[in-house]
């Protein structure tokens, strides 16, 4: 089952909805509806009685909030585009939204602009909504005025929260970019990760002491984000200046489309490979793995050809591509191998094990260099 579904495109950027958003949306509707009931019964925020059901209004608010988050992420993407940085897609999910920007800008000043564009957009949206909600004419439906005002306040909170100087928030990226103007990108990431972990501990302690488990959850999220960003930065540094062709296997073993699965499994054991490209008329048409073979009963192995179980969705790189790009693709797609293609011709194959071997070797080399420098 797919975890995300494309629902449309904005400015050529695919917009996806993660299943976690569908699951959490009713909770947001209930939470917002309950707050609307509290506001109308215990404050003077409403001038007249509401007409629509508060929980229906809560659902509308939840949708408006995620539309606002979409605009926030779209701002990141469009500013990134002006800096020649591509956005693969925008995904709305449980934690808000994510603009999948392929590469961090190498210019720290550009990263500041890309990161700051989101909170700034949320702040502007919030101010506009609050202004409209507070100064709406008397004839405006009270329900509409209230949810516009409430959504505006949430956007302002979103802007402020995103400026916390900790990964994975925009504030963390802004802080790293500012530090990177004075030192290396790696050092800046390390410092920002430490700052993020400090904030995580502060939020966690406050949340635990006050019984606010939402704050504890946010603290955990920030801590994990800070750790992952630091690790990601170290991996990128270790794989720098390495090409796919440096580690790929050039003598690629393949199988024909009409080979039986029984013969395929025997070949896997004989060659000690768990996957092979599949050829038809010397052209790659798919890839088959041990996991694919396990999808059918063993008593059907002899009469079932490889083409009936192979994966036709090919993930390819070029020999001159940066090894780090292959690393990202392998883990983003959660696959074990990539085909190395050039003008439609199979040049080699690179596996997750190949990349991890290269990573370990480079990390050992970096440790040795640091030890030599300290002597």
Tab-separated table of C-alpha atoms in Angstrom:
chain	number	residue	atom	x	y	z
A	1	UNK	CA	0.000	0.000	0.000
A	2	UNK	CA	1.300	3.421	-0.939
A	3	UNK	CA	1.876	5.770	1.991
A	4	UNK	CA	1.388	8.934	-0.101
A	5	UNK	CA	-0.970	9.832	-2.942
A	6	UNK	CA	-0.562	12.582	-5.531
A	7	UNK	CA	-3.641	14.827	-5.549
A	8	UNK	CA	-2.480	17.459	-8.024
A	9	UNK	CA	0.271	19.803	-9.139
A	10	UNK	CA	1.050	23.428	-8.261
A	11	UNK	CA	3.536	25.313	-10.430
A	12	UNK	CA	4.631	21.958	-11.827
A	13	UNK	CA	5.325	20.513	-8.336
A	14	UNK	CA	3.462	17.301	-7.371
A	15	UNK	CA	1.353	17.711	-4.224
A	16	UNK	CA	0.917	14.543	-2.169
A	17	UNK	CA	-1.168	13.592	0.853
A	18	UNK	CA	0.299	11.102	3.318
A	19	UNK	CA	-2.101	8.593	4.861
A	20	UNK	CA	-1.193	9.945	8.310
A	21	UNK	CA	-2.958	13.205	7.381
A	22	UNK	CA	-6.179	11.346	6.582
A	23	UNK	CA	-5.945	9.585	9.940
A	24	UNK	CA	-5.201	12.733	11.976
A	25	UNK	CA	-7.682	15.071	10.226
A	26	UNK	CA	-10.724	13.927	12.298
A	27	UNK	CA	-8.717	14.506	15.509
A	28	UNK	CA	-7.890	18.060	14.413
A	29	UNK	CA	-11.559	18.625	13.561
A	30	UNK	CA	-12.578	17.438	17.036
A	31	UNK	CA	-9.877	19.513	18.782
A	32	UNK	CA	-10.718	22.696	16.868
A	33	UNK	CA	-14.456	22.115	17.331
A	34	UNK	CA	-13.986	21.698	21.095
A	35	UNK	CA	-11.962	24.936	21.235
A	36	UNK	CA	-14.659	26.767	19.272
A	37	UNK	CA	-17.240	25.624	21.815
A	38	UNK	CA	-15.004	26.864	24.646
A	39	UNK	CA	-14.404	30.226	22.938
A	40	UNK	CA	-18.083	30.861	22.286
A	41	UNK	CA	-19.182	29.836	25.791
A	42	UNK	CA	-16.412	31.338	27.924
A	43	UNK	CA	-15.179	34.440	26.037
A	44	UNK	CA	-16.675	37.380	24.217
A	45	UNK	CA	-14.919	36.472	20.964
A	46	UNK	CA	-18.210	35.656	19.231
A	47	UNK	CA	-20.620	38.540	18.633
A	48	UNK	CA	-23.548	36.294	17.716
A	49	UNK	CA	-24.449	32.658	18.151
A	50	UNK	CA	-22.966	30.156	15.710
A	51	UNK	CA	-25.197	28.688	13.029
A	52	UNK	CA	-23.210	25.628	11.969
A	53	UNK	CA	-22.122	22.679	14.116
A	54	UNK	CA	-18.829	23.542	15.926
A	55	UNK	CA	-17.235	20.245	14.899
A	56	UNK	CA	-18.100	20.869	11.258
A	57	UNK	CA	-16.438	24.266	11.646
A	58	UNK	CA	-13.500	22.455	13.232
A	59	UNK	CA	-13.196	20.271	10.142
A	60	UNK	CA	-13.215	23.352	7.890
A	61	UNK	CA	-10.524	24.882	10.105
A	62	UNK	CA	-8.394	21.743	9.883
A	63	UNK	CA	-8.597	21.880	6.087
A	64	UNK	CA	-7.765	25.621	6.126
A	65	UNK	CA	-4.759	24.948	8.354
A	66	UNK	CA	-3.312	22.319	6.033
A	67	UNK	CA	-3.978	24.547	3.019
A	68	UNK	CA	-1.982	27.216	4.870
A	69	UNK	CA	0.804	24.671	5.456
A	70	UNK	CA	0.726	23.832	1.749
A	71	UNK	CA	1.209	27.536	0.946
A	72	UNK	CA	4.058	27.629	3.487
A	73	UNK	CA	5.833	24.716	1.757
A	74	UNK	CA	5.080	26.127	-1.673
A	75	UNK	CA	6.882	29.315	-0.656
A	76	UNK	CA	9.987	27.249	0.163
A	77	UNK	CA	9.756	25.507	-3.204
A	78	UNK	CA	9.275	28.622	-5.324
A	79	UNK	CA	12.111	30.498	-3.636
A	80	UNK	CA	14.309	27.392	-4.028
A	81	UNK	CA	13.457	27.360	-7.738
A	82	UNK	CA	14.809	30.904	-8.109
A	83	UNK	CA	18.112	29.585	-6.695
A	84	UNK	CA	18.196	26.657	-9.187
A	85	UNK	CA	17.291	24.181	-6.449
A	86	UNK	CA	14.672	21.624	-7.514
A	87	UNK	CA	11.721	20.466	-5.411
A	88	UNK	CA	10.649	16.881	-6.103
A	89	UNK	CA	7.262	17.145	-4.391
A	90	UNK	CA	5.325	18.602	-1.471
A	91	UNK	CA	3.773	16.163	0.992
A	92	UNK	CA	1.145	17.020	3.602
A	93	UNK	CA	1.317	14.695	6.597
A	94	UNK	CA	0.737	14.219	10.318
A	95	UNK	CA	3.453	16.694	11.353
A	96	UNK	CA	2.396	19.347	8.835
A	97	UNK	CA	4.138	19.498	5.492
A	98	UNK	CA	7.407	18.753	3.781
A	99	UNK	CA	8.834	20.275	0.623
A	100	UNK	CA	11.163	17.583	-0.680
A	101	UNK	CA	13.937	19.902	-1.867
A	102	UNK	CA	16.509	17.761	-3.652
A	103	UNK	CA	19.649	19.624	-2.642
A	104	UNK	CA	20.555	22.174	-0.018
A	105	UNK	CA	21.875	25.357	-1.569
A	106	UNK	CA	25.651	25.548	-1.410
A	107	UNK	CA	25.391	29.298	-0.747
A	108	UNK	CA	24.422	29.892	2.931
A	109	UNK	CA	22.739	33.171	1.978
A	110	UNK	CA	20.464	31.303	-0.411
A	111	UNK	CA	19.634	28.716	2.247
A	112	UNK	CA	18.579	31.529	4.587
A	113	UNK	CA	16.215	32.873	1.911
A	114	UNK	CA	14.774	29.428	1.171
A	115	UNK	CA	14.296	28.539	4.854
A	116	UNK	CA	12.930	31.950	5.897
A	117	UNK	CA	10.378	32.117	3.074
A	118	UNK	CA	8.077	29.602	4.778
A	119	UNK	CA	7.717	31.270	8.206
A	120	UNK	CA	7.464	34.682	6.548
A	121	UNK	CA	4.612	33.435	4.355
A	122	UNK	CA	2.823	31.931	7.372
A	123	UNK	CA	3.242	35.211	9.266
A	124	UNK	CA	1.779	37.244	6.390
A	125	UNK	CA	-1.132	34.803	6.042
A	126	UNK	CA	-1.742	34.981	9.795
A	127	UNK	CA	-1.786	38.780	9.883
A	128	UNK	CA	-4.183	38.928	6.914
A	129	UNK	CA	-6.552	36.364	8.458
A	130	UNK	CA	-6.517	38.035	11.889
A	131	UNK	CA	-7.185	41.443	10.329
A	132	UNK	CA	-10.105	40.092	8.289
A	133	UNK	CA	-11.485	38.200	11.295
A	134	UNK	CA	-11.303	41.144	13.692
A	135	UNK	CA	-12.476	43.880	11.366
A	136	UNK	CA	-15.019	41.927	9.338
A	137	UNK	CA	-18.299	43.756	8.686
A	138	UNK	CA	-21.257	43.007	10.923
A	139	UNK	CA	-23.140	41.178	8.184
A	140	UNK	CA	-20.401	38.521	7.849
A	141	UNK	CA	-21.496	35.133	9.140
A	142	UNK	CA	-20.168	34.714	12.682
A	143	UNK	CA	-19.031	31.181	11.917
A	144	UNK	CA	-16.851	32.376	9.046
A	145	UNK	CA	-15.416	35.283	11.024
A	146	UNK	CA	-14.467	33.030	13.908
A	147	UNK	CA	-12.659	30.357	11.899
A	148	UNK	CA	-10.813	32.989	9.833
A	149	UNK	CA	-9.604	34.659	13.038
A	150	UNK	CA	-8.649	31.324	14.613
A	151	UNK	CA	-6.797	30.160	11.463
A	152	UNK	CA	-4.903	33.446	11.426
A	153	UNK	CA	-3.732	32.909	14.995
A	154	UNK	CA	-2.627	29.368	14.124
A	155	UNK	CA	-0.606	30.664	11.170
A	156	UNK	CA	1.170	33.178	13.388
A	157	UNK	CA	1.940	30.377	15.866
A	158	UNK	CA	3.179	28.216	12.967
A	159	UNK	CA	5.540	31.004	11.867
A	160	UNK	CA	6.950	31.461	15.369
A	161	UNK	CA	7.275	27.716	16.023
A	162	UNK	CA	9.126	27.203	12.746
A	163	UNK	CA	11.722	29.790	13.786
A	164	UNK	CA	12.897	27.669	16.733
A	165	UNK	CA	16.645	27.250	15.992
A	166	UNK	CA	16.513	23.472	15.857
A	167	UNK	CA	16.279	20.862	13.104
A	168	UNK	CA	14.056	19.940	11.375
A	169	UNK	CA	12.389	23.376	11.663
A	170	UNK	CA	13.196	26.277	9.343
A	171	UNK	CA	14.839	28.093	12.237
A	172	UNK	CA	17.453	25.353	12.446
A	173	UNK	CA	18.324	25.770	8.772
A	174	UNK	CA	18.507	29.544	9.154
A	175	UNK	CA	20.862	29.168	12.134
A	176	UNK	CA	23.049	26.679	10.257
A	177	UNK	CA	23.267	28.971	7.230
A	178	UNK	CA	24.254	31.899	9.462
A	179	UNK	CA	26.993	29.845	11.153
A	180	UNK	CA	28.144	28.394	7.809
A	181	UNK	CA	29.083	31.886	6.647
A	182	UNK	CA	31.811	31.857	9.324
A	183	UNK	CA	32.858	28.191	9.284
A	184	UNK	CA	32.398	24.947	7.316
A	185	UNK	CA	28.969	23.548	6.477
A	186	UNK	CA	29.792	20.387	8.454
A	187	UNK	CA	30.772	22.343	11.557
A	188	UNK	CA	27.699	24.545	11.234
A	189	UNK	CA	25.467	21.458	11.070
A	190	UNK	CA	27.155	19.997	14.149
A	191	UNK	CA	26.665	23.192	16.169
A	192	UNK	CA	23.040	23.581	15.086
A	193	UNK	CA	22.322	19.930	15.930
A	194	UNK	CA	23.660	20.506	19.451
A	195	UNK	CA	21.493	23.621	19.848
A	196	UNK	CA	18.492	21.612	18.666
A	197	UNK	CA	19.153	18.876	21.226
A	198	UNK	CA	19.342	21.486	23.986
A	199	UNK	CA	15.905	22.803	22.962
A	200	UNK	CA	14.619	19.222	22.831
A	201	UNK	CA	15.780	18.578	26.419
A	202	UNK	CA	14.255	21.863	27.614
A	203	UNK	CA	10.899	21.122	25.953
A	204	UNK	CA	10.985	17.536	27.209
A	205	UNK	CA	11.654	18.505	30.824
A	206	UNK	CA	9.005	21.255	30.790
A	207	UNK	CA	6.505	18.921	29.155
A	208	UNK	CA	7.199	16.104	31.626
A	209	UNK	CA	7.039	18.413	34.675
A	210	UNK	CA	3.774	20.014	33.532
A	211	UNK	CA	2.169	16.815	32.269
A	212	UNK	CA	2.034	18.224	28.726
A	213	UNK	CA	2.804	15.094	26.737
A	214	UNK	CA	2.321	16.930	23.436
A	215	UNK	CA	5.362	19.033	24.342
A	216	UNK	CA	7.251	15.834	25.223
A	217	UNK	CA	6.343	14.442	21.799
A	218	UNK	CA	7.558	17.646	20.110
A	219	UNK	CA	10.814	17.410	22.089
A	220	UNK	CA	11.324	13.842	20.883
A	221	UNK	CA	10.619	14.927	17.295
A	222	UNK	CA	13.164	17.768	17.524
A	223	UNK	CA	15.819	15.516	19.071
A	224	UNK	CA	15.440	12.894	16.344
A	225	UNK	CA	15.499	15.602	13.663
A	226	UNK	CA	18.706	17.100	15.047
A	227	UNK	CA	20.399	13.690	15.193
A	228	UNK	CA	19.351	12.720	11.673
A	229	UNK	CA	20.483	16.022	10.159
A	230	UNK	CA	23.917	15.678	11.757
A	231	UNK	CA	24.237	12.102	10.530
A	232	UNK	CA	23.043	13.104	7.065
A	233	UNK	CA	25.669	15.847	6.905
A	234	UNK	CA	28.457	13.426	7.888
A	235	UNK	CA	27.375	10.943	5.232
A	236	UNK	CA	27.318	13.645	2.561
A	237	UNK	CA	30.831	14.741	3.516
A	238	UNK	CA	32.135	11.165	3.520
A	239	UNK	CA	30.720	10.439	0.057
A	240	UNK	CA	31.834	13.720	-1.489
A	241	UNK	CA	33.980	13.450	-4.647
A	242	UNK	CA	32.921	9.833	-5.186
A	243	UNK	CA	31.051	8.876	-8.356
A	244	UNK	CA	28.701	5.972	-8.927
A	245	UNK	CA	31.197	4.475	-11.397
A	246	UNK	CA	33.822	4.308	-8.638
A	247	UNK	CA	31.915	1.593	-6.764
A	248	UNK	CA	29.490	0.052	-9.254
A	249	UNK	CA	29.771	-3.555	-10.437
A	250	UNK	CA	30.517	-3.502	-14.156
A	251	UNK	CA	30.215	-7.228	-14.892
A	252	UNK	CA	26.462	-7.425	-14.373
A	253	UNK	CA	24.776	-10.801	-14.326
A	254	UNK	CA	21.320	-10.761	-15.927
A	255	UNK	CA	18.422	-13.154	-16.550
A	256	UNK	CA	16.019	-13.457	-19.525
A	257	UNK	CA	12.298	-12.763	-19.158
A	258	UNK	CA	11.345	-16.369	-19.934
A	259	UNK	CA	13.562	-17.976	-17.267
A	260	UNK	CA	11.545	-19.958	-14.726
A	261	UNK	CA	11.530	-18.831	-11.126
A	262	UNK	CA	12.961	-22.245	-10.188
A	263	UNK	CA	16.019	-21.566	-12.363
A	264	UNK	CA	16.188	-18.018	-11.043
A	265	UNK	CA	16.421	-19.185	-7.425
A	266	UNK	CA	19.109	-21.713	-8.349
A	267	UNK	CA	21.068	-18.933	-10.068
A	268	UNK	CA	20.725	-16.715	-7.014
A	269	UNK	CA	22.297	-19.355	-4.812
A	270	UNK	CA	24.991	-20.223	-7.357
A	271	UNK	CA	25.997	-16.591	-8.025
A	272	UNK	CA	25.322	-15.410	-4.452
A	273	UNK	CA	23.135	-12.543	-5.719
A	274	UNK	CA	19.678	-11.678	-4.437
A	275	UNK	CA	18.586	-9.701	-7.498
A	276	UNK	CA	19.128	-9.485	-11.249
A	277	UNK	CA	18.213	-7.134	-14.109
A	278	UNK	CA	15.779	-8.822	-16.511
A	279	UNK	CA	16.465	-8.632	-20.279
A	280	UNK	CA	14.256	-8.919	-23.327
A	281	UNK	CA	16.123	-8.701	-26.645
A	282	UNK	CA	19.190	-7.380	-24.788
A	283	UNK	CA	17.170	-4.512	-23.312
A	284	UNK	CA	16.522	-4.089	-19.583
A	285	UNK	CA	12.777	-4.392	-18.963
A	286	UNK	CA	12.709	-5.049	-15.229
A	287	UNK	CA	14.503	-6.229	-12.134
A	288	UNK	CA	13.752	-9.313	-10.055
A	289	UNK	CA	14.731	-10.087	-6.458
A	290	UNK	CA	14.381	-12.882	-3.941
A	291	UNK	CA	11.523	-10.913	-2.337
A	292	UNK	CA	9.644	-11.053	-5.647
A	293	UNK	CA	10.103	-14.827	-5.842
A	294	UNK	CA	8.648	-15.242	-2.349
A	295	UNK	CA	5.343	-13.737	-3.493
A	296	UNK	CA	4.189	-16.986	-5.122
A	297	UNK	CA	4.043	-20.594	-3.789
A	298	UNK	CA	7.135	-22.716	-4.365
A	299	UNK	CA	5.150	-25.402	-6.208
A	300	UNK	CA	4.566	-22.824	-8.984
A	301	UNK	CA	8.259	-21.974	-9.437
A	302	UNK	CA	8.898	-24.329	-12.378
A	303	UNK	CA	5.960	-23.112	-14.490
A	304	UNK	CA	6.165	-19.393	-13.755
A	305	UNK	CA	8.466	-17.131	-15.827
A	306	UNK	CA	10.465	-14.306	-14.320
A	307	UNK	CA	8.537	-11.679	-16.290
A	308	UNK	CA	5.383	-12.444	-14.280
A	309	UNK	CA	6.963	-11.369	-10.976
A	310	UNK	CA	9.628	-8.840	-12.021
A	311	UNK	CA	9.407	-5.188	-10.998
A	312	UNK	CA	9.026	-2.977	-14.071
A	313	UNK	CA	9.528	0.238	-12.107
A	314	UNK	CA	13.241	0.772	-12.759
A	315	UNK	CA	15.352	3.110	-10.639
A	316	UNK	CA	18.449	4.199	-12.527
A	317	UNK	CA	21.481	6.445	-12.142
A	318	UNK	CA	24.386	7.329	-14.414
A	319	UNK	CA	28.006	6.420	-13.851
A	320	UNK	CA	29.015	10.072	-13.528
A	321	UNK	CA	26.355	10.844	-10.920
A	322	UNK	CA	27.537	11.685	-7.420
A	323	UNK	CA	27.518	8.630	-5.144
A	324	UNK	CA	25.583	10.651	-2.588
A	325	UNK	CA	22.693	10.933	-5.075
A	326	UNK	CA	22.630	7.143	-5.375
A	327	UNK	CA	22.651	6.891	-1.565
A	328	UNK	CA	19.616	9.192	-1.277
A	329	UNK	CA	17.687	7.342	-3.983
A	330	UNK	CA	18.357	3.933	-2.432
A	331	UNK	CA	17.043	4.996	0.968
A	332	UNK	CA	14.213	7.238	-0.236
A	333	UNK	CA	12.812	4.427	-2.382
A	334	UNK	CA	13.797	1.758	0.181
A	335	UNK	CA	15.367	-0.471	-2.475
A	336	UNK	CA	18.500	-2.608	-2.510
A	337	UNK	CA	20.046	-1.797	-5.899
A	338	UNK	CA	20.141	0.737	-8.718
A	339	UNK	CA	20.783	0.154	-12.392
A	340	UNK	CA	23.564	2.248	-13.897
A	341	UNK	CA	22.366	3.224	-17.373
A	342	UNK	CA	23.817	5.364	-20.147
A	343	UNK	CA	21.768	6.126	-23.288
A	344	UNK	CA	19.521	3.169	-22.524
A	345	UNK	CA	22.419	0.730	-22.168
A	346	UNK	CA	23.163	-1.154	-18.959
A	347	UNK	CA	26.627	-0.117	-17.714
A	348	UNK	CA	26.584	-1.632	-14.262
A	349	UNK	CA	24.722	-2.029	-10.994
A	350	UNK	CA	25.247	-0.467	-7.584
A	351	UNK	CA	23.769	-1.868	-4.391
A	352	UNK	CA	23.100	-0.492	-0.959
A	353	UNK	CA	25.971	-2.667	0.313
A	354	UNK	CA	28.340	-1.060	-2.226
A	355	UNK	CA	27.430	2.430	-1.014
A	356	UNK	CA	27.711	1.500	2.662
A	357	UNK	CA	31.120	-0.072	2.021
A	358	UNK	CA	32.281	3.141	0.359
A	359	UNK	CA	30.877	5.139	3.264
A	360	UNK	CA	32.731	3.067	5.881
A	361	UNK	CA	36.011	3.306	3.969
A	362	UNK	CA	35.699	7.077	3.609
A	363	UNK	CA	34.827	7.535	7.284
A	364	UNK	CA	37.892	5.526	8.285
A	365	UNK	CA	40.021	7.652	5.937
A	366	UNK	CA	38.623	10.852	7.501
A	367	UNK	CA	39.364	9.554	11.013
A	368	UNK	CA	42.956	8.777	9.986
A	369	UNK	CA	43.401	12.249	8.494
A	370	UNK	CA	42.118	13.843	11.696
A	371	UNK	CA	44.494	11.687	13.779
A	372	UNK	CA	47.461	12.646	11.563
A	373	UNK	CA	46.562	16.331	11.892
A	374	UNK	CA	46.514	16.016	15.681
A	375	UNK	CA	49.984	14.426	15.823
